[in-house]
């Protein structure tokens, strides 16, 4: 038996490939399905099943494309009602993949249809359990992502279901089972996941706060919901795409991989009201960029920030990318449901300038220069509230990047101000958004707090984030 995790992207989603005796199954496939097909071909295996743990919110699954290309059956757990042909498993139903048995265990809580898959090997030994977003390493799935789709369904109700699922379905299983979760550190589907990718169930019972043996349901609900931040705006849109279906990735790529000369690029932008998304390094964007373009660098937490800030997955997008990164950018956008990319600027900024078009820039200073000037203008800290509370520049104002659109009225309009983040990535994203909104009075602080800490700029007393509530 072979079980292989496949991680990709900064949101740390894991898909699983299971192969045994000439048959294979994929659990929660990612949007680009060709690697699974190639892997099965290499193993001389036929993909028989595509198991889905739930209707995902943080990415668009590859289940439909993979089923179409392989003939495999899609499997969901109880209560799922997708708009396409699939098997709706009953609780406890078993599926054979070669000599391996995969058992569906209905575990509502993260969502109502959430289902884990217990894997028994060819000897009859229970090997591991793929837990989806029900159980992570060090955490459990947040219960507030399905509220918009089911009337009268609250996060408290779902949290109660999750408590029951964990204690009645998961915790009674063998301590030596290997837990294979869907996410690791960096995902917005939980609060505080470990960077580890697997663990034994027995160890999770010892270290995972949500599996504490003496925890009451009321304590579980309170602790689980405490500190939850609003989910990214694109999550409900991804859920609907996974339920209702979507355009094939091949069709999306065919449209998006369109090289546009500067004049064509400008014409498409004007005709479609497309958002111009620049994914180069922040240092390159600061020096010169197309006026009105938005920066979200490919090297950072790209997909989550796209989803949090662009919000509408149907938004037409035109790309400015580093050379050779066009396909990667389009693919990573499509993973989170942004399928309306119309093309990319052929030749990049250099071609744009050579064609006689203007560029803009963002004033940016070193931490040392900031140290000499910080008292001359307001300071805006674009980090998350927890980061700000832990330590910040004295008298700075916190306007988190996540909420820049909601807090736009708090940004100084008629005076210069400094803006910084933790390392220089988020402050440039926020500066680009402000520029596009007509603000031209910001001064970006390079290297963010990491650089500021090396100067004599006065900071508040440090408070360990783990002690904050």
PDB file of C-alpha atoms in Angstrom, residues 53-54 59 61 81 97 108 162 193 201 205 209 221 252-253 274 276 298 338 341 351 358 364 387 410 437 444:
ATOM      1  CA  UNK A  53     -13.851  15.113   2.752  1.00  0.00           C
ATOM      2  CA  UNK A  54     -16.219  18.095   2.408  1.00  0.00           C
ATOM      3  CA  UNK A  59      -9.638  26.066  -2.785  1.00  0.00           C
ATOM      4  CA  UNK A  61     -11.097  20.911  -5.911  1.00  0.00           C
ATOM      5  CA  UNK A  81     -26.010  17.475  -2.249  1.00  0.00           C
ATOM      6  CA  UNK A  97      -8.947   0.069  -3.572  1.00  0.00           C
ATOM      7  CA  UNK A 108     -20.075  16.798  10.884  1.00  0.00           C
ATOM      8  CA  UNK A 162     -17.744  18.818  15.939  1.00  0.00           C
ATOM      9  CA  UNK A 193      -2.207  24.530  13.284  1.00  0.00           C
ATOM     10  CA  UNK A 201      -3.906   9.951  17.117  1.00  0.00           C
ATOM     11  CA  UNK A 205      -5.061  13.174  22.390  1.00  0.00           C
ATOM     12  CA  UNK A 209      -6.367  21.304  23.138  1.00  0.00           C
ATOM     13  CA  UNK A 221     -17.466  25.507  21.973  1.00  0.00           C
ATOM     14  CA  UNK A 252      -9.293  28.510 -17.918  1.00  0.00           C
ATOM     15  CA  UNK A 253      -5.633  28.132 -18.851  1.00  0.00           C
ATOM     16  CA  UNK A 274     -10.044  44.362 -15.501  1.00  0.00           C
ATOM     17  CA  UNK A 276      -4.243  44.790 -13.196  1.00  0.00           C
ATOM     18  CA  UNK A 298       3.748  35.646  -5.937  1.00  0.00           C
ATOM     19  CA  UNK A 338     -10.167  33.173  -9.747  1.00  0.00           C
ATOM     20  CA  UNK A 341      -7.688  35.912 -16.027  1.00  0.00           C
ATOM     21  CA  UNK A 351       7.845  46.459 -22.855  1.00  0.00           C
ATOM     22  CA  UNK A 358       3.936  55.951 -18.106  1.00  0.00           C
ATOM     23  CA  UNK A 364      10.038  54.019   0.031  1.00  0.00           C
ATOM     24  CA  UNK A 387       1.038  41.342  15.919  1.00  0.00           C
ATOM     25  CA  UNK A 410      -9.115  56.256   8.887  1.00  0.00           C
ATOM     26  CA  UNK A 437      -7.982  54.594  -4.453  1.00  0.00           C
ATOM     27  CA  UNK A 444       6.635  52.806   2.687  1.00  0.00           C
TER      28      UNK A 444
END
